[in-house]
Amino acid sequence: NAGVTQTPKFRVLKTGQSMTLLCAQDMNHEYMYWYRQDPGMGLRLIHYSVGEGTTAKGEVPDGYNVSRLKKQNFLLGLESAAPSQTSVYFCASSLLAVNIHEQFFGPGTRLTVL
Amino acid sequence: LAKTTQPISMDSYEGQEVNITCSHNNIATNDYITWYQQFPSQGPRFIIQGYKTKVTNEVASLFIPADRKSSTLSLPRVSLSDTAVYYCLVGVPTGGGNKLTFGTGTQLKVEL
């Protein structure tokens, strides 16, 4: 049981390049989330999904797109990377999340945009 | 939207009890309060969750007053391995439903 995994662990991009971060969970969770965490700051929600085929915007969605084609996977895309998107990205999942927020987090992806 | 705030840092010694408070005066009436622990270069890890009054599990207690505008995470007899950043998580009402909002985080440093 791997829990929540993220690919890649590290990535360096040049401004304007695109990339996709992959999150996978093997716990059959309905809800999945993408967060970013900047130095000295807490976690901010980018996008989330309440089930396969659904996505919704979080607190800081601009510059990102997401897709949830399969229940176990949640992809985060950067179409044209900017230095302001340098951050650590965390994916999380939860079984039910209407009001109860026990989320399981992945190990993170450290992204640097030059 | 009102921020969900925590003290930036706290220092303690091994064996002491540590209480970390989160202020969330705009919490949704139907939402739970959750606390997480995060070590460097790792994702946050769930500690405890509650809706009102007091909740206790094998690692911590959570105290929530009647007005639910704050919550206090209590760690009994901390050890060096409890050195980490602690975050609260609450739902804040918006026009389109509750928005999940993490607190600003508290860096706990435990010394011998």
PDB file of C-alpha atoms in Angstrom:
ATOM      1  CA  ASN A   1       0.000   0.000   0.000  1.00  0.00           C
ATOM      2  CA  ALA A   2       1.964   3.002  -1.289  1.00  0.00           C
ATOM      3  CA  GLY A   3      -0.524   5.656  -0.142  1.00  0.00           C
ATOM      4  CA  VAL A   4      -0.083   8.901  -2.088  1.00  0.00           C
ATOM      5  CA  THR A   5       2.808   9.144  -4.522  1.00  0.00           C
ATOM      6  CA  GLN A   6       3.990  12.104  -6.577  1.00  0.00           C
ATOM      7  CA  THR A   7       6.053  12.258  -9.743  1.00  0.00           C
ATOM      8  CA  PRO A   8       8.584  13.802 -10.196  1.00  0.00           C
ATOM      9  CA  LYS A   9      10.277  14.632  -6.882  1.00  0.00           C
ATOM     10  CA  PHE A  10      12.290  17.513  -8.305  1.00  0.00           C
ATOM     11  CA  ARG A  11      12.111  19.572 -11.480  1.00  0.00           C
ATOM     12  CA  VAL A  12      13.759  22.681 -12.880  1.00  0.00           C
ATOM     13  CA  LEU A  13      11.967  24.579 -15.650  1.00  0.00           C
ATOM     14  CA  LYS A  14      12.723  27.644 -17.680  1.00  0.00           C
ATOM     15  CA  THR A  15      10.156  30.425 -17.857  1.00  0.00           C
ATOM     16  CA  GLY A  16       7.516  29.599 -20.433  1.00  0.00           C
ATOM     17  CA  GLN A  17       8.021  25.825 -20.374  1.00  0.00           C
ATOM     18  CA  SER A  18       5.184  23.486 -19.552  1.00  0.00           C
ATOM     19  CA  MET A  19       5.000  20.409 -17.372  1.00  0.00           C
ATOM     20  CA  THR A  20       2.609  18.024 -15.667  1.00  0.00           C
ATOM     21  CA  LEU A  21       2.837  16.795 -12.091  1.00  0.00           C
ATOM     22  CA  LEU A  22       1.313  13.399 -11.439  1.00  0.00           C
ATOM     23  CA  CYS A  23      -0.362  12.326  -8.221  1.00  0.00           C
ATOM     24  CA  ALA A  24      -1.503   8.768  -7.630  1.00  0.00           C
ATOM     25  CA  GLN A  25      -3.299   7.187  -4.669  1.00  0.00           C
ATOM     26  CA  ASP A  26      -4.130   3.540  -4.028  1.00  0.00           C
ATOM     27  CA  MET A  27      -6.598   4.037  -1.155  1.00  0.00           C
ATOM     28  CA  ASN A  28      -9.730   4.364  -3.306  1.00  0.00           C
ATOM     29  CA  HIS A  29     -10.249   7.917  -2.046  1.00  0.00           C
ATOM     30  CA  GLU A  30     -12.872  10.095  -3.657  1.00  0.00           C
ATOM     31  CA  TYR A  31     -11.336  13.493  -2.916  1.00  0.00           C
ATOM     32  CA  MET A  32      -7.954  14.697  -4.173  1.00  0.00           C
ATOM     33  CA  TYR A  33      -6.184  18.021  -3.738  1.00  0.00           C
ATOM     34  CA  TRP A  34      -3.219  19.996  -5.010  1.00  0.00           C
ATOM     35  CA  TYR A  35      -1.487  22.474  -2.678  1.00  0.00           C
ATOM     36  CA  ARG A  36       1.530  24.701  -2.977  1.00  0.00           C
ATOM     37  CA  GLN A  37       3.783  25.616  -0.082  1.00  0.00           C
ATOM     38  CA  ASP A  38       6.161  28.534  -0.256  1.00  0.00           C
ATOM     39  CA  PRO A  39       9.061  29.156   2.165  1.00  0.00           C
ATOM     40  CA  GLY A  40       7.818  30.197   5.574  1.00  0.00           C
ATOM     41  CA  MET A  41       4.212  29.951   4.488  1.00  0.00           C
ATOM     42  CA  GLY A  42       1.456  27.484   4.994  1.00  0.00           C
ATOM     43  CA  LEU A  43      -0.276  25.398   2.369  1.00  0.00           C
ATOM     44  CA  ARG A  44      -2.558  27.015  -0.157  1.00  0.00           C
ATOM     45  CA  LEU A  45      -5.103  25.022  -2.126  1.00  0.00           C
ATOM     46  CA  ILE A  46      -4.700  25.248  -5.906  1.00  0.00           C
ATOM     47  CA  HIS A  47      -7.392  22.894  -7.219  1.00  0.00           C
ATOM     48  CA  TYR A  48      -9.288  19.929  -5.921  1.00  0.00           C
ATOM     49  CA  SER A  49     -11.524  17.117  -7.129  1.00  0.00           C
ATOM     50  CA  VAL A  50     -14.491  15.506  -5.445  1.00  0.00           C
ATOM     51  CA  GLY A  51     -14.537  12.493  -7.732  1.00  0.00           C
ATOM     52  CA  GLU A  52     -13.497  11.065 -11.069  1.00  0.00           C
ATOM     53  CA  GLY A  53     -14.161  13.511 -13.885  1.00  0.00           C
ATOM     54  CA  THR A  54     -14.651  16.520 -11.577  1.00  0.00           C
ATOM     55  CA  THR A  55     -12.378  19.444 -10.711  1.00  0.00           C
ATOM     56  CA  ALA A  56     -12.835  22.699  -8.830  1.00  0.00           C
ATOM     57  CA  LYS A  57     -10.795  25.819  -8.105  1.00  0.00           C
ATOM     58  CA  GLY A  58      -9.138  26.431  -4.799  1.00  0.00           C
ATOM     59  CA  GLU A  59      -7.555  29.547  -3.347  1.00  0.00           C
ATOM     60  CA  VAL A  60      -4.779  30.083  -5.939  1.00  0.00           C
ATOM     61  CA  PRO A  61      -5.828  28.427  -9.238  1.00  0.00           C
ATOM     62  CA  ASP A  62      -4.412  30.935 -11.741  1.00  0.00           C
ATOM     63  CA  GLY A  63      -1.699  29.528 -13.999  1.00  0.00           C
ATOM     64  CA  TYR A  64      -2.617  25.898 -13.282  1.00  0.00           C
ATOM     65  CA  ASN A  65      -4.944  23.327 -14.789  1.00  0.00           C
ATOM     66  CA  VAL A  66      -5.938  19.917 -13.477  1.00  0.00           C
ATOM     67  CA  SER A  67      -7.553  16.721 -14.683  1.00  0.00           C
ATOM     68  CA  ARG A  68      -9.018  13.681 -12.933  1.00  0.00           C
ATOM     69  CA  LEU A  69      -9.633  11.159 -15.706  1.00  0.00           C
ATOM     70  CA  LYS A  70      -9.147   8.206 -13.358  1.00  0.00           C
ATOM     71  CA  LYS A  71     -10.169   8.007  -9.731  1.00  0.00           C
ATOM     72  CA  GLN A  72      -6.668   7.168  -8.569  1.00  0.00           C
ATOM     73  CA  ASN A  73      -4.854   9.923 -10.480  1.00  0.00           C
ATOM     74  CA  PHE A  74      -4.907  13.710 -10.241  1.00  0.00           C
ATOM     75  CA  LEU A  75      -2.739  15.698 -12.654  1.00  0.00           C
ATOM     76  CA  LEU A  76      -1.557  19.265 -12.194  1.00  0.00           C
ATOM     77  CA  GLY A  77      -0.438  21.135 -15.293  1.00  0.00           C
ATOM     78  CA  LEU A  78       1.547  24.302 -15.768  1.00  0.00           C
ATOM     79  CA  GLU A  79       1.049  25.543 -19.336  1.00  0.00           C
ATOM     80  CA  SER A  80       3.596  28.378 -19.226  1.00  0.00           C
ATOM     81  CA  ALA A  81       5.717  28.303 -16.106  1.00  0.00           C
ATOM     82  CA  ALA A  82       6.637  31.533 -14.322  1.00  0.00           C
ATOM     83  CA  PRO A  83       9.221  32.170 -11.585  1.00  0.00           C
ATOM     84  CA  SER A  84       6.317  32.906  -9.190  1.00  0.00           C
ATOM     85  CA  GLN A  85       5.373  29.224  -9.488  1.00  0.00           C
ATOM     86  CA  THR A  86       8.614  28.139  -7.854  1.00  0.00           C
ATOM     87  CA  SER A  87       7.329  26.200  -4.870  1.00  0.00           C
ATOM     88  CA  VAL A  88       6.865  22.810  -3.279  1.00  0.00           C
ATOM     89  CA  TYR A  89       3.718  21.112  -4.514  1.00  0.00           C
ATOM     90  CA  PHE A  90       1.835  18.628  -2.381  1.00  0.00           C
ATOM     91  CA  CYS A  91      -0.912  16.303  -3.447  1.00  0.00           C
ATOM     92  CA  ALA A  92      -3.371  14.888  -0.934  1.00  0.00           C
ATOM     93  CA  SER A  93      -6.376  12.610  -0.902  1.00  0.00           C
ATOM     94  CA  SER A  94      -9.208  11.851   1.477  1.00  0.00           C
ATOM     95  CA  LEU A  95     -11.979   9.295   1.659  1.00  0.00           C
ATOM     96  CA  LEU A  96     -14.794  11.733   2.326  1.00  0.00           C
ATOM     97  CA  ALA A  97     -14.277  15.458   2.663  1.00  0.00           C
ATOM     98  CA  VAL A  98     -17.579  17.303   2.865  1.00  0.00           C
ATOM     99  CA  ASN A  99     -16.792  18.465   6.372  1.00  0.00           C
ATOM    100  CA  ILE A 100     -14.221  16.004   7.615  1.00  0.00           C
ATOM    101  CA  HIS A 101     -10.671  16.691   6.569  1.00  0.00           C
ATOM    102  CA  GLU A 102      -8.401  13.753   7.295  1.00  0.00           C
ATOM    103  CA  GLN A 103      -6.162  14.109   4.290  1.00  0.00           C
ATOM    104  CA  PHE A 104      -3.241  11.906   3.318  1.00  0.00           C
ATOM    105  CA  PHE A 105      -0.356  13.787   1.742  1.00  0.00           C
ATOM    106  CA  GLY A 106       2.293  12.780  -0.751  1.00  0.00           C
ATOM    107  CA  PRO A 107       6.005  13.544  -0.282  1.00  0.00           C
ATOM    108  CA  GLY A 108       5.942  16.658  -2.444  1.00  0.00           C
ATOM    109  CA  THR A 109       7.462  17.899  -5.695  1.00  0.00           C
ATOM    110  CA  ARG A 110      10.043  20.664  -5.510  1.00  0.00           C
ATOM    111  CA  LEU A 111       9.716  22.867  -8.604  1.00  0.00           C
ATOM    112  CA  THR A 112      12.094  25.652  -9.556  1.00  0.00           C
ATOM    113  CA  VAL A 113      11.276  27.988 -12.435  1.00  0.00           C
ATOM    114  CA  LEU A 114      14.232  29.991 -13.719  1.00  0.00           C
TER     115      LEU A 114
ATOM    116  CA  LEU B   1     -11.791  36.518   4.513  1.00  0.00           C
ATOM    117  CA  ALA B   2     -10.421  36.430   8.047  1.00  0.00           C
ATOM    118  CA  LYS B   3      -7.137  34.587   8.275  1.00  0.00           C
ATOM    119  CA  THR B   4      -6.637  31.444  10.267  1.00  0.00           C
ATOM    120  CA  THR B   5      -3.778  32.423  12.553  1.00  0.00           C
ATOM    121  CA  GLN B   6      -1.324  30.634  14.813  1.00  0.00           C
ATOM    122  CA  PRO B   7       1.751  31.706  16.786  1.00  0.00           C
ATOM    123  CA  ILE B   8       4.796  31.643  14.534  1.00  0.00           C
ATOM    124  CA  SER B   9       6.931  29.599  16.900  1.00  0.00           C
ATOM    125  CA  MET B  10       7.078  27.968  20.320  1.00  0.00           C
ATOM    126  CA  ASP B  11       9.938  26.526  22.338  1.00  0.00           C
ATOM    127  CA  SER B  12       9.681  23.743  24.889  1.00  0.00           C
ATOM    128  CA  TYR B  13      11.717  21.165  26.760  1.00  0.00           C
ATOM    129  CA  GLU B  14      11.382  17.424  26.725  1.00  0.00           C
ATOM    130  CA  GLY B  15       8.695  16.129  29.055  1.00  0.00           C
ATOM    131  CA  GLN B  16       6.654  19.332  29.092  1.00  0.00           C
ATOM    132  CA  GLU B  17       3.110  19.766  27.856  1.00  0.00           C
ATOM    133  CA  VAL B  18       2.740  22.061  24.843  1.00  0.00           C
ATOM    134  CA  ASN B  19      -0.443  23.885  23.861  1.00  0.00           C
ATOM    135  CA  ILE B  20      -0.732  25.438  20.409  1.00  0.00           C
ATOM    136  CA  THR B  21      -3.719  27.635  19.644  1.00  0.00           C
ATOM    137  CA  CYS B  22      -5.314  28.385  16.293  1.00  0.00           C
ATOM    138  CA  SER B  23      -7.647  31.341  15.827  1.00  0.00           C
ATOM    139  CA  HIS B  24     -10.377  30.758  13.251  1.00  0.00           C
ATOM    140  CA  ASN B  25     -13.131  33.263  13.940  1.00  0.00           C
ATOM    141  CA  ASN B  26     -14.788  32.686  10.555  1.00  0.00           C
ATOM    142  CA  ILE B  27     -15.128  28.916  10.693  1.00  0.00           C
ATOM    143  CA  ALA B  28     -18.057  27.263   8.944  1.00  0.00           C
ATOM    144  CA  THR B  29     -20.738  26.156  11.393  1.00  0.00           C
ATOM    145  CA  ASN B  30     -20.851  22.620  10.040  1.00  0.00           C
ATOM    146  CA  ASP B  31     -17.136  21.980   9.612  1.00  0.00           C
ATOM    147  CA  TYR B  32     -14.549  20.083  11.611  1.00  0.00           C
ATOM    148  CA  ILE B  33     -11.201  21.362  12.895  1.00  0.00           C
ATOM    149  CA  THR B  34      -8.175  19.297  11.930  1.00  0.00           C
ATOM    150  CA  TRP B  35      -4.536  19.488  12.974  1.00  0.00           C
ATOM    151  CA  TYR B  36      -1.492  18.331  11.047  1.00  0.00           C
ATOM    152  CA  GLN B  37       2.205  17.857  11.786  1.00  0.00           C
ATOM    153  CA  GLN B  38       4.885  18.503   9.170  1.00  0.00           C
ATOM    154  CA  PHE B  39       8.556  17.578   9.268  1.00  0.00           C
ATOM    155  CA  PRO B  40      11.085  19.173   6.882  1.00  0.00           C
ATOM    156  CA  SER B  41      10.888  17.864   3.308  1.00  0.00           C
ATOM    157  CA  GLN B  42       7.758  15.809   4.055  1.00  0.00           C
ATOM    158  CA  GLY B  43       4.060  16.230   3.514  1.00  0.00           C
ATOM    159  CA  PRO B  44       1.814  17.075   6.465  1.00  0.00           C
ATOM    160  CA  ARG B  45       0.566  14.204   8.590  1.00  0.00           C
ATOM    161  CA  PHE B  46      -2.851  14.040  10.258  1.00  0.00           C
ATOM    162  CA  ILE B  47      -2.806  14.298  14.062  1.00  0.00           C
ATOM    163  CA  ILE B  48      -6.321  14.841  15.348  1.00  0.00           C
ATOM    164  CA  GLN B  49      -9.737  16.173  14.416  1.00  0.00           C
ATOM    165  CA  GLY B  50     -12.763  17.440  16.306  1.00  0.00           C
ATOM    166  CA  TYR B  51     -15.995  19.404  16.066  1.00  0.00           C
ATOM    167  CA  LYS B  52     -16.576  20.640  19.618  1.00  0.00           C
ATOM    168  CA  THR B  53     -15.492  20.248  23.263  1.00  0.00           C
ATOM    169  CA  LYS B  54     -12.596  17.837  23.681  1.00  0.00           C
ATOM    170  CA  VAL B  55     -11.144  15.031  21.614  1.00  0.00           C
ATOM    171  CA  THR B  56      -8.254  12.809  22.686  1.00  0.00           C
ATOM    172  CA  ASN B  57      -6.277  10.159  20.872  1.00  0.00           C
ATOM    173  CA  GLU B  58      -3.023   8.361  21.540  1.00  0.00           C
ATOM    174  CA  VAL B  59      -0.817  11.320  20.592  1.00  0.00           C
ATOM    175  CA  ALA B  60      -2.715  14.542  21.357  1.00  0.00           C
ATOM    176  CA  SER B  61      -5.804  16.272  22.685  1.00  0.00           C
ATOM    177  CA  LEU B  62      -7.863  18.919  20.967  1.00  0.00           C
ATOM    178  CA  PHE B  63      -9.830  21.491  22.916  1.00  0.00           C
ATOM    179  CA  ILE B  64     -12.570  23.471  21.191  1.00  0.00           C
ATOM    180  CA  PRO B  65     -14.586  26.136  23.066  1.00  0.00           C
ATOM    181  CA  ALA B  66     -18.316  26.484  22.618  1.00  0.00           C
ATOM    182  CA  ASP B  67     -18.050  29.360  20.125  1.00  0.00           C
ATOM    183  CA  ARG B  68     -15.561  27.329  17.991  1.00  0.00           C
ATOM    184  CA  LYS B  69     -13.646  30.483  17.080  1.00  0.00           C
ATOM    185  CA  SER B  70     -10.397  28.917  18.225  1.00  0.00           C
ATOM    186  CA  SER B  71      -8.930  25.525  19.003  1.00  0.00           C
ATOM    187  CA  THR B  72      -5.992  24.308  21.055  1.00  0.00           C
ATOM    188  CA  LEU B  73      -3.797  21.357  20.220  1.00  0.00           C
ATOM    189  CA  SER B  74      -2.261  19.848  23.344  1.00  0.00           C
ATOM    190  CA  LEU B  75       0.806  17.615  23.138  1.00  0.00           C
ATOM    191  CA  PRO B  76       1.521  15.853  26.440  1.00  0.00           C
ATOM    192  CA  ARG B  77       5.148  15.290  27.469  1.00  0.00           C
ATOM    193  CA  VAL B  78       6.830  16.316  24.228  1.00  0.00           C
ATOM    194  CA  SER B  79      10.073  14.764  23.038  1.00  0.00           C
ATOM    195  CA  LEU B  80      12.759  15.895  20.614  1.00  0.00           C
ATOM    196  CA  SER B  81      10.952  14.052  17.818  1.00  0.00           C
ATOM    197  CA  ASP B  82       7.960  16.373  18.206  1.00  0.00           C
ATOM    198  CA  THR B  83      10.018  19.235  16.766  1.00  0.00           C
ATOM    199  CA  ALA B  84       8.000  20.104  13.658  1.00  0.00           C
ATOM    200  CA  VAL B  85       5.577  22.623  12.184  1.00  0.00           C
ATOM    201  CA  TYR B  86       1.962  22.249  13.273  1.00  0.00           C
ATOM    202  CA  TYR B  87      -0.974  23.440  11.177  1.00  0.00           C
ATOM    203  CA  CYS B  88      -4.678  23.713  11.839  1.00  0.00           C
ATOM    204  CA  LEU B  89      -7.138  23.251   8.990  1.00  0.00           C
ATOM    205  CA  VAL B  90     -10.693  24.581   8.942  1.00  0.00           C
ATOM    206  CA  GLY B  91     -13.457  25.213   6.477  1.00  0.00           C
ATOM    207  CA  VAL B  92     -14.313  28.868   5.925  1.00  0.00           C
ATOM    208  CA  PRO B  93     -17.695  29.699   4.393  1.00  0.00           C
ATOM    209  CA  THR B  94     -17.783  31.377   0.988  1.00  0.00           C
ATOM    210  CA  GLY B  95     -20.578  32.080  -1.434  1.00  0.00           C
ATOM    211  CA  GLY B  96     -19.973  28.752  -3.115  1.00  0.00           C
ATOM    212  CA  GLY B  97     -19.453  26.495  -0.129  1.00  0.00           C
ATOM    213  CA  ASN B  98     -16.735  25.991   2.445  1.00  0.00           C
ATOM    214  CA  LYS B  99     -13.148  26.766   1.513  1.00  0.00           C
ATOM    215  CA  LEU B 100     -10.438  24.686   3.152  1.00  0.00           C
ATOM    216  CA  THR B 101      -7.950  27.011   4.827  1.00  0.00           C
ATOM    217  CA  PHE B 102      -4.750  26.019   6.557  1.00  0.00           C
ATOM    218  CA  GLY B 103      -3.487  28.080   9.449  1.00  0.00           C
ATOM    219  CA  THR B 104      -0.251  30.007   9.233  1.00  0.00           C
ATOM    220  CA  GLY B 105       1.654  27.228  11.018  1.00  0.00           C
ATOM    221  CA  THR B 106       3.551  27.028  14.319  1.00  0.00           C
ATOM    222  CA  GLN B 107       7.173  25.904  14.442  1.00  0.00           C
ATOM    223  CA  LEU B 108       7.625  23.900  17.644  1.00  0.00           C
ATOM    224  CA  LYS B 109      11.190  23.379  18.836  1.00  0.00           C
ATOM    225  CA  VAL B 110      11.766  20.888  21.619  1.00  0.00           C
ATOM    226  CA  GLU B 111      15.091  20.891  23.454  1.00  0.00           C
ATOM    227  CA  LEU B 112      16.694  18.689  26.082  1.00  0.00           C
TER     228      LEU B 112
END
